[in-house]
PDB file of C-alpha atoms in Angstrom:
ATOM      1  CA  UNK A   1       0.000   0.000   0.000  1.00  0.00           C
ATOM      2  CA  UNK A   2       3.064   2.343   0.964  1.00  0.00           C
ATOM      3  CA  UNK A   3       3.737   2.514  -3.138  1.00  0.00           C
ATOM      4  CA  UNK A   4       0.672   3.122  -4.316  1.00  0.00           C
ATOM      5  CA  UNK A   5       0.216   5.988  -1.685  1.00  0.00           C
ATOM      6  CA  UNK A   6       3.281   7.295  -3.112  1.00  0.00           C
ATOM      7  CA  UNK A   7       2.051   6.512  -7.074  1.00  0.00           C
ATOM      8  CA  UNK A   8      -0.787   8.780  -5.913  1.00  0.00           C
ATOM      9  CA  UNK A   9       0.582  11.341  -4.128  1.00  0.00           C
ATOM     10  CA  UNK A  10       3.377  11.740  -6.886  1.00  0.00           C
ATOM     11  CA  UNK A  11       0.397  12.125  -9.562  1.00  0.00           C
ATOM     12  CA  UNK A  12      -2.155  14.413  -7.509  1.00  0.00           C
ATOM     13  CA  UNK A  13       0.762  16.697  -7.000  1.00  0.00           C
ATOM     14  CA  UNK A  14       1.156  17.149 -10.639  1.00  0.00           C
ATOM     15  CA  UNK A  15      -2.698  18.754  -9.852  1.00  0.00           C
ATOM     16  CA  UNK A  16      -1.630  21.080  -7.321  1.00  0.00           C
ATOM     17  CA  UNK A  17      -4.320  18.362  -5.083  1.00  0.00           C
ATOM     18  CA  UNK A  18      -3.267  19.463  -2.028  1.00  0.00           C
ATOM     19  CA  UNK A  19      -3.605  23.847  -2.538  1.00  0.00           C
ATOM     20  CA  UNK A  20      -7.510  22.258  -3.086  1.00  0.00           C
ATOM     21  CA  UNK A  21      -8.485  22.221   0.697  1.00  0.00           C
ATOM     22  CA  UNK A  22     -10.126  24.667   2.488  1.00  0.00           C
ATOM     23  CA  UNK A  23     -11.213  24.320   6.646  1.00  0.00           C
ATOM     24  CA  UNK A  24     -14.345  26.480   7.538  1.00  0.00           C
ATOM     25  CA  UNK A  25     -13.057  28.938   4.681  1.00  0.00           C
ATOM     26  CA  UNK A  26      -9.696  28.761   5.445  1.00  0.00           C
ATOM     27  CA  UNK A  27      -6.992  26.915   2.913  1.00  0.00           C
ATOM     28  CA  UNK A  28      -5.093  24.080   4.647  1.00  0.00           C
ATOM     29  CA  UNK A  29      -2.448  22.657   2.974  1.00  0.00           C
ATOM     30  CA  UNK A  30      -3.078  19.430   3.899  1.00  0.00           C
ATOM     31  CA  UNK A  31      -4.306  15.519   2.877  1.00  0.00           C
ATOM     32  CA  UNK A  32      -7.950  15.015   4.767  1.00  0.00           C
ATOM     33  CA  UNK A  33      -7.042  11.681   5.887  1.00  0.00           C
ATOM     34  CA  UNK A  34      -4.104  13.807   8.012  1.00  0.00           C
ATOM     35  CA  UNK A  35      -6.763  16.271   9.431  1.00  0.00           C
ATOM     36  CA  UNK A  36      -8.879  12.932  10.487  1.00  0.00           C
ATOM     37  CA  UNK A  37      -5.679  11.078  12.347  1.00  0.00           C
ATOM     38  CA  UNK A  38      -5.023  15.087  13.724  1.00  0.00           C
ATOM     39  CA  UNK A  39      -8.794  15.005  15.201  1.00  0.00           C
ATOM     40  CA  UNK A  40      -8.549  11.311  16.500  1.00  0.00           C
ATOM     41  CA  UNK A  41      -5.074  12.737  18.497  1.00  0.00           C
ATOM     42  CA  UNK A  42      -6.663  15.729  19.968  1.00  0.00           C
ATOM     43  CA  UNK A  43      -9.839  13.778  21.056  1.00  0.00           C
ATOM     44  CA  UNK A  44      -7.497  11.162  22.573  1.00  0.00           C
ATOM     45  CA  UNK A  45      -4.974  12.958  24.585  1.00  0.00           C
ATOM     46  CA  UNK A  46      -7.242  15.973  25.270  1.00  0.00           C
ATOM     47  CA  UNK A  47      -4.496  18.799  24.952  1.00  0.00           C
ATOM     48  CA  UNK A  48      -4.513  22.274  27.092  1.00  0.00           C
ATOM     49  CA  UNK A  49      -1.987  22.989  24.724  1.00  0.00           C
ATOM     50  CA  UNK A  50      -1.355  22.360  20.805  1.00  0.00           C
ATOM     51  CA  UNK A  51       2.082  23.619  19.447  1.00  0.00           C
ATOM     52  CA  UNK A  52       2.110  23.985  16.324  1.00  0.00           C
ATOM     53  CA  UNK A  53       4.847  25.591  13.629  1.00  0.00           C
ATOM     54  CA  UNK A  54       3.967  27.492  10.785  1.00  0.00           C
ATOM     55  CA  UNK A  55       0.907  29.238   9.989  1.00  0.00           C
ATOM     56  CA  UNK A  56       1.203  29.469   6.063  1.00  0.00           C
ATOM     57  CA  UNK A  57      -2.919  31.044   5.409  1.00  0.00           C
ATOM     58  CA  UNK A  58      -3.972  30.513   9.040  1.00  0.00           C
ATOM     59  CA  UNK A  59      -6.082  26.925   7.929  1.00  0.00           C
ATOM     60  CA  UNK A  60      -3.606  24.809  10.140  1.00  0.00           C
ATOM     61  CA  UNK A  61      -4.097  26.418  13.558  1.00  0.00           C
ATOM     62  CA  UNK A  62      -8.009  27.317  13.023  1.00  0.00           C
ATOM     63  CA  UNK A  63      -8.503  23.324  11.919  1.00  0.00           C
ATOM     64  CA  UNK A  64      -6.719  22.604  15.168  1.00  0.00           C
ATOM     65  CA  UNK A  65      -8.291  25.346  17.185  1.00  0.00           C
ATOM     66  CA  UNK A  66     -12.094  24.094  15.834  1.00  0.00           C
ATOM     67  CA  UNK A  67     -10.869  20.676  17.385  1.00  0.00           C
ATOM     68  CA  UNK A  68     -10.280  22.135  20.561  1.00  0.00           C
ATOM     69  CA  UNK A  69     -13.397  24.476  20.073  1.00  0.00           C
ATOM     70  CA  UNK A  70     -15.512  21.015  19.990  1.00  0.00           C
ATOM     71  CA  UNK A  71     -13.618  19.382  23.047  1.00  0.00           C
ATOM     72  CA  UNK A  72     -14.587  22.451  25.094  1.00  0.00           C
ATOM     73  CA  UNK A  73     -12.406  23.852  28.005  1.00  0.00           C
ATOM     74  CA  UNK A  74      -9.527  26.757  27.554  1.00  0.00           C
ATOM     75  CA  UNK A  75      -6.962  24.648  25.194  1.00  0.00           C
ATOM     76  CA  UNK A  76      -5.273  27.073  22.888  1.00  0.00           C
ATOM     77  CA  UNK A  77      -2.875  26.620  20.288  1.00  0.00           C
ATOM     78  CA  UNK A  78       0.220  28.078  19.966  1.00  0.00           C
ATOM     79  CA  UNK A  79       1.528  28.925  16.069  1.00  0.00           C
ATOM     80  CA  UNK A  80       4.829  29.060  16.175  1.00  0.00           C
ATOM     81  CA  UNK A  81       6.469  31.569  12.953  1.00  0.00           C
ATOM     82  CA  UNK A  82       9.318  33.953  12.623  1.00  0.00           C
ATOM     83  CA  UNK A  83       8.253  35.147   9.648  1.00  0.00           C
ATOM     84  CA  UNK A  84       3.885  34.795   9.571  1.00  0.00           C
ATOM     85  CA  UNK A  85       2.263  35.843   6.108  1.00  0.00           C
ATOM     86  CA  UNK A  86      -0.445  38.202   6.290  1.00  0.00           C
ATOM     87  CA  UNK A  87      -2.846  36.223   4.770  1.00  0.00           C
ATOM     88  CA  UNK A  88      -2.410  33.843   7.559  1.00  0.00           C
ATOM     89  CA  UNK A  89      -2.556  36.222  10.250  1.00  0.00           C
ATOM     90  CA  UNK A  90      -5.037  38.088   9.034  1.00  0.00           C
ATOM     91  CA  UNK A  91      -7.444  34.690   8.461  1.00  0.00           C
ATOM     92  CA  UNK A  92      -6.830  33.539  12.308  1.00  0.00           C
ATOM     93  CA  UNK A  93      -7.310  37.692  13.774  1.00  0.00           C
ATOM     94  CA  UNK A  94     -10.672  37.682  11.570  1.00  0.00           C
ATOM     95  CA  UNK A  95     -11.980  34.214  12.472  1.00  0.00           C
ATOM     96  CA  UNK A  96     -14.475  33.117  15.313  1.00  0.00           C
ATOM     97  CA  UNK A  97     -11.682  30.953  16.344  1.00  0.00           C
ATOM     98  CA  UNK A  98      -9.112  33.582  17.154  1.00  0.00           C
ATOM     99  CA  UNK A  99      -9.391  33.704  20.667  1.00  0.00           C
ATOM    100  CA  UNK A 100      -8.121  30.207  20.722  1.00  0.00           C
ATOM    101  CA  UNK A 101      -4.950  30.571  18.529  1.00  0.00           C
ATOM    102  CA  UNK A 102      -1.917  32.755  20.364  1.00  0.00           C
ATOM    103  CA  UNK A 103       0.992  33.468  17.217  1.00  0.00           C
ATOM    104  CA  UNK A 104       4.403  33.336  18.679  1.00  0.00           C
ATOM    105  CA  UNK A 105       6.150  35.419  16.149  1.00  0.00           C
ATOM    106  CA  UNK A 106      10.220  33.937  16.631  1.00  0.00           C
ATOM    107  CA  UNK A 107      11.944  30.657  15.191  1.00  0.00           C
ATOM    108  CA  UNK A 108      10.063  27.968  16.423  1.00  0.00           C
ATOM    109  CA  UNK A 109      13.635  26.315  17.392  1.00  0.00           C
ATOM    110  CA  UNK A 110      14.739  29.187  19.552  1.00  0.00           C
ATOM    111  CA  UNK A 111      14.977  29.774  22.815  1.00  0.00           C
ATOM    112  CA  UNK A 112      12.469  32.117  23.196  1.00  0.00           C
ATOM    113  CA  UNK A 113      10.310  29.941  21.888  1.00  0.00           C
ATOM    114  CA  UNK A 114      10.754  27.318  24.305  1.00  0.00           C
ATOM    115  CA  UNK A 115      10.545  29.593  27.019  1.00  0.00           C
ATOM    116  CA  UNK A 116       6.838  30.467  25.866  1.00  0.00           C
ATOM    117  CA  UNK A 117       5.561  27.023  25.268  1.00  0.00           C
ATOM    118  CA  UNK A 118       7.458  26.777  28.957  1.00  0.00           C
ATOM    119  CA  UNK A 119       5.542  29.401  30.526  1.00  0.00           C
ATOM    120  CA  UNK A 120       2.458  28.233  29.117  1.00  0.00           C
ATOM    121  CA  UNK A 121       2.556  24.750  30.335  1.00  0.00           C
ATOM    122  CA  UNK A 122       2.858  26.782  33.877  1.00  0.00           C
ATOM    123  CA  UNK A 123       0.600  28.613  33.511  1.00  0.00           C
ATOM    124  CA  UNK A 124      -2.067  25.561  32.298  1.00  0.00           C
ATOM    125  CA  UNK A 125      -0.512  22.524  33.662  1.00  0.00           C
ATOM    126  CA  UNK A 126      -2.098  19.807  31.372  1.00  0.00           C
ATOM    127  CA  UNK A 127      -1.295  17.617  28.328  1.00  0.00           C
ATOM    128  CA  UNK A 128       0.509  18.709  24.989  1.00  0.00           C
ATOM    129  CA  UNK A 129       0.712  18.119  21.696  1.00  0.00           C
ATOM    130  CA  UNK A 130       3.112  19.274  19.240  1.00  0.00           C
ATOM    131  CA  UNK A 131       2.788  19.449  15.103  1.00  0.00           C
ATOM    132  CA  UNK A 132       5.813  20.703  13.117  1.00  0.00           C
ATOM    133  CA  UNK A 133       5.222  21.981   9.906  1.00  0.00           C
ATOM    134  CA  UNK A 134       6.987  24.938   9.323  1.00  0.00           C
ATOM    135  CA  UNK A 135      10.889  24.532   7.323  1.00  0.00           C
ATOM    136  CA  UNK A 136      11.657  21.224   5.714  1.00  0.00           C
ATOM    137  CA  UNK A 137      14.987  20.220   5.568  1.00  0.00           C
ATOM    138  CA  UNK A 138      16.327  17.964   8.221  1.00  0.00           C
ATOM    139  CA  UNK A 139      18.410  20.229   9.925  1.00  0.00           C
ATOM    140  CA  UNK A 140      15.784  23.057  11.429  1.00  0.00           C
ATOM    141  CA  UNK A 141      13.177  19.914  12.083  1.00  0.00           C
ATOM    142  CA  UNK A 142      15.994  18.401  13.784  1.00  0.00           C
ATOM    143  CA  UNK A 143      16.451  21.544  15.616  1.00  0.00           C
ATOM    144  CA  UNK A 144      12.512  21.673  16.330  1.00  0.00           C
ATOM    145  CA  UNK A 145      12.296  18.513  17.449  1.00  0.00           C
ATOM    146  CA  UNK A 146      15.118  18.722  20.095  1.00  0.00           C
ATOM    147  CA  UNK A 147      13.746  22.302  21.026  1.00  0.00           C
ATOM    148  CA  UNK A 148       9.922  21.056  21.619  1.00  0.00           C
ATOM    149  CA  UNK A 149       9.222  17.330  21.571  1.00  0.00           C
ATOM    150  CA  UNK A 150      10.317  17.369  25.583  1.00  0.00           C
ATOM    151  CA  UNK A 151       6.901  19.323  25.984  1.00  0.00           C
ATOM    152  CA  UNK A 152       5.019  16.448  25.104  1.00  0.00           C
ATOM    153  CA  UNK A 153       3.228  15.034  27.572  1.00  0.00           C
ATOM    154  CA  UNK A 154       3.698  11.199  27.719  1.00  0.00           C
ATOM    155  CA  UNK A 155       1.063   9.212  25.908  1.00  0.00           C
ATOM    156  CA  UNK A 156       0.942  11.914  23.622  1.00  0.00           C
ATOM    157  CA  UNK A 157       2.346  12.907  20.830  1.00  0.00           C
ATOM    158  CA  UNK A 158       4.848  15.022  18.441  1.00  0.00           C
ATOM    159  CA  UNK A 159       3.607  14.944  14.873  1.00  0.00           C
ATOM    160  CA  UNK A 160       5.860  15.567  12.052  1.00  0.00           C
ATOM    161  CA  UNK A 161       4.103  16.685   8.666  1.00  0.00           C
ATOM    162  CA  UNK A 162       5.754  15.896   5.064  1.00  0.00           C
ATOM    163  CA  UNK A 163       7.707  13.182   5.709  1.00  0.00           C
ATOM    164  CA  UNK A 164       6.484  12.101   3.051  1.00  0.00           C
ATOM    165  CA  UNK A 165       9.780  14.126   0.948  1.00  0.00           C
ATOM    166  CA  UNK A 166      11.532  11.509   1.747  1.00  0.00           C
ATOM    167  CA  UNK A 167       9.599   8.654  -0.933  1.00  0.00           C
ATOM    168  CA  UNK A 168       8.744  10.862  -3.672  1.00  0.00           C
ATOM    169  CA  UNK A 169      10.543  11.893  -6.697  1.00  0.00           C
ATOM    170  CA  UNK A 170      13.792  13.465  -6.556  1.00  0.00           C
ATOM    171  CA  UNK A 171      12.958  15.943  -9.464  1.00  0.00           C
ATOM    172  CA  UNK A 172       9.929  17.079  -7.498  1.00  0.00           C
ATOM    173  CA  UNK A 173      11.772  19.446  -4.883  1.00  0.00           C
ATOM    174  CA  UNK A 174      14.482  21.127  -7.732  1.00  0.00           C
ATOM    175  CA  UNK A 175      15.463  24.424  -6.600  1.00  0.00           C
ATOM    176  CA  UNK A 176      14.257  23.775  -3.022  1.00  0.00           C
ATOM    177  CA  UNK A 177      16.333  23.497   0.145  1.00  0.00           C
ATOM    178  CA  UNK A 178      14.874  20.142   1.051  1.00  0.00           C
ATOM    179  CA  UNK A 179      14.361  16.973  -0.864  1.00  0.00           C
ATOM    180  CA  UNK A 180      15.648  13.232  -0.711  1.00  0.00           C
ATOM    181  CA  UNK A 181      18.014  12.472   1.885  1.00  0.00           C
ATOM    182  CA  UNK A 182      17.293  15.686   3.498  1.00  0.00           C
ATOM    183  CA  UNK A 183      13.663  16.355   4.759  1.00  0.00           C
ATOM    184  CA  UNK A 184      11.317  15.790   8.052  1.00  0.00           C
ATOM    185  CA  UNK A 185      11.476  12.166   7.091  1.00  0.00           C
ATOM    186  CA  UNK A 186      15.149  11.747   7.650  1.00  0.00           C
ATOM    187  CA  UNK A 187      15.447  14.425  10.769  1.00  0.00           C
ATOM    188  CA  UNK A 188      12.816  11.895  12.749  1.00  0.00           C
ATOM    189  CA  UNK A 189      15.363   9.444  12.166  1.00  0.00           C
ATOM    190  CA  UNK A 190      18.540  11.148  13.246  1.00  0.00           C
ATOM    191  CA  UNK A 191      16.155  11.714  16.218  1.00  0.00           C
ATOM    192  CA  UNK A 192      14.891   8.542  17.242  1.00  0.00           C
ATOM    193  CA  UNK A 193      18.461   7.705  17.405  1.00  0.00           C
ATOM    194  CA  UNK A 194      18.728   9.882  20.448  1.00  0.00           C
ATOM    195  CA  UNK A 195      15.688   9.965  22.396  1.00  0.00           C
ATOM    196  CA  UNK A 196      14.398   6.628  23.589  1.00  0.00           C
ATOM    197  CA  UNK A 197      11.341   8.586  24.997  1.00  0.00           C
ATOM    198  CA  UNK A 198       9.916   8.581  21.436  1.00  0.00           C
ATOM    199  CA  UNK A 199       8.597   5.594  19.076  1.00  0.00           C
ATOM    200  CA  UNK A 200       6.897   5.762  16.437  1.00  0.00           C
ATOM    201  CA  UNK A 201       2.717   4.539  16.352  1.00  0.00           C
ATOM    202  CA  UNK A 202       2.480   2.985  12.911  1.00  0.00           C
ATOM    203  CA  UNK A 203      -1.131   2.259  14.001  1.00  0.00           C
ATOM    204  CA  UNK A 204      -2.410   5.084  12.831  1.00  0.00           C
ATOM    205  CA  UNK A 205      -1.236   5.396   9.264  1.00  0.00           C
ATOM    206  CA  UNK A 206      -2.038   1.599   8.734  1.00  0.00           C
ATOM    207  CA  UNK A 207      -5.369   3.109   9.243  1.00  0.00           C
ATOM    208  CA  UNK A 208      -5.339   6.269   7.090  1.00  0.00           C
ATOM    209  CA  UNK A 209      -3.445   4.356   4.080  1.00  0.00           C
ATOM    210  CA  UNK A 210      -3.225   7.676   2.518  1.00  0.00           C
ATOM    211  CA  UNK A 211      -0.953   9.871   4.715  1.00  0.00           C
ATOM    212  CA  UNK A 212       1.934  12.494   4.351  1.00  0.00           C
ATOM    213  CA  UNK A 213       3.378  11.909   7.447  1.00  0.00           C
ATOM    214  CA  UNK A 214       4.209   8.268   7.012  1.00  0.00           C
ATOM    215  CA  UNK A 215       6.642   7.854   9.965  1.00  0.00           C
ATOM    216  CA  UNK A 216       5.832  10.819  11.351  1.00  0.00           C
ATOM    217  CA  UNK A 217       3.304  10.244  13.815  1.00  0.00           C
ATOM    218  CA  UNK A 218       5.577  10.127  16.981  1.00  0.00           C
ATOM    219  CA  UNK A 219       4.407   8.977  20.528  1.00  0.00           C
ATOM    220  CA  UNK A 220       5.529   9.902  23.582  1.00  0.00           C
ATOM    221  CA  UNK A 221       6.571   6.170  25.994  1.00  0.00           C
ATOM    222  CA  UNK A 222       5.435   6.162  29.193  1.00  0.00           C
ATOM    223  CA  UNK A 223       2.470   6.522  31.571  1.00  0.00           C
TER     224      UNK A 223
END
């Protein structure tokens, strides 16, 4: 199934498939079977707090915050950008779902930004979730993953988007920073190398079959 998945993907991207989506008007760069295993995460773990990086046209954080909007409570999401577009922030400050979506404008592996997602968990002791989907090469998710995966709550998890890179065509990312051999896909690697605390839950893409995050869904060990 892994090769047709790629067959597909490889062929709907041809089709610009995934600039198709849109989440309660926003666009959201992303496969619907991912926004169904996101849903099924948040519904388990019950987050206070969702980290996530990028905000590209605001669709990522409102689909997350409309999750957290359903679960009820105070959750809030934190998007994580040095550099925010203004369509993005202008989608999230105009939507009903604002108030639950707080944009941390510095690099999402700083130390400023661990400090916030830091001072947050203080200030709202509960469980965490963290999506990364910000810069793709292996070295700044690398960086991202040893800045905020310790945030994750145990039984939780750290998911890491486009992994996909890694299986698709080489001539697909020409003229990009990232591609084969150096993408989210090989930074969870060189990670899992060095923190035990992580493993990955094949479970859930087994289920989606269609995913872009194959390898990427990362849980936290532990009670």
């Amino acid at each position: 199934m892994h090769a047709i998945s790629v067959e597909w993907l490889t062929q709907a991207a041809k089709h610009k498939h995934l600039f198709n989506h849109e989440w309660l008007g926003e666009r959201f760069f992303h496969l619907p079977s991912d926004m169904v295993a996101l849903q099924e995460i948040l519904s388990s773990v019950r987050p206070r707090t969702v980290v996530h990086t990028g905000v590209a046209a605001g669709g990522g954080p409102i689909f997350l915050a409309s999750i957290l909007e359903l679960l009820g409570g105070d959750s809030k999401v934190l998007a994580i950008d040095p550099r925010p577009r203004k369509e993005g922030l202008d989608a999230i400050e105009n939507h009903a779902l604002g108030q639950r979506i707080e944009v941390v404008t510095c690099p999402s592996t700083s130390a400023e930004a661990a400090q916030i997602v830091e001072a947050r968990i203080a200030k709202c002791p509960g469980p965490v979730v963290v999506v990364l989907d910000l810069t793709h090469t292996q070295e700044h998710v690398h960086a991202e993953l040893a800045n905020l995966a310790g945030f994750v709550s145990p039984g939780s998890y750290v998911v890491v988007l486009d992994t996909i890179m890694e299986y698709m065509p080489a001539e697909m990312f020409v003229d990009r920073p990232y591609g084969k051999g150096n993408n989210p896909a090989t930074a969870v690697a060189a990670f899992l190398k060095e923190d035990d605390r992580f493993e990955v839950d094949y479970s859930i893409e087994d289920r989606l079959l269609m995913t872009l995050a194959p390898g990427g869904f990362l849980k936290r060990c532990g009670a």
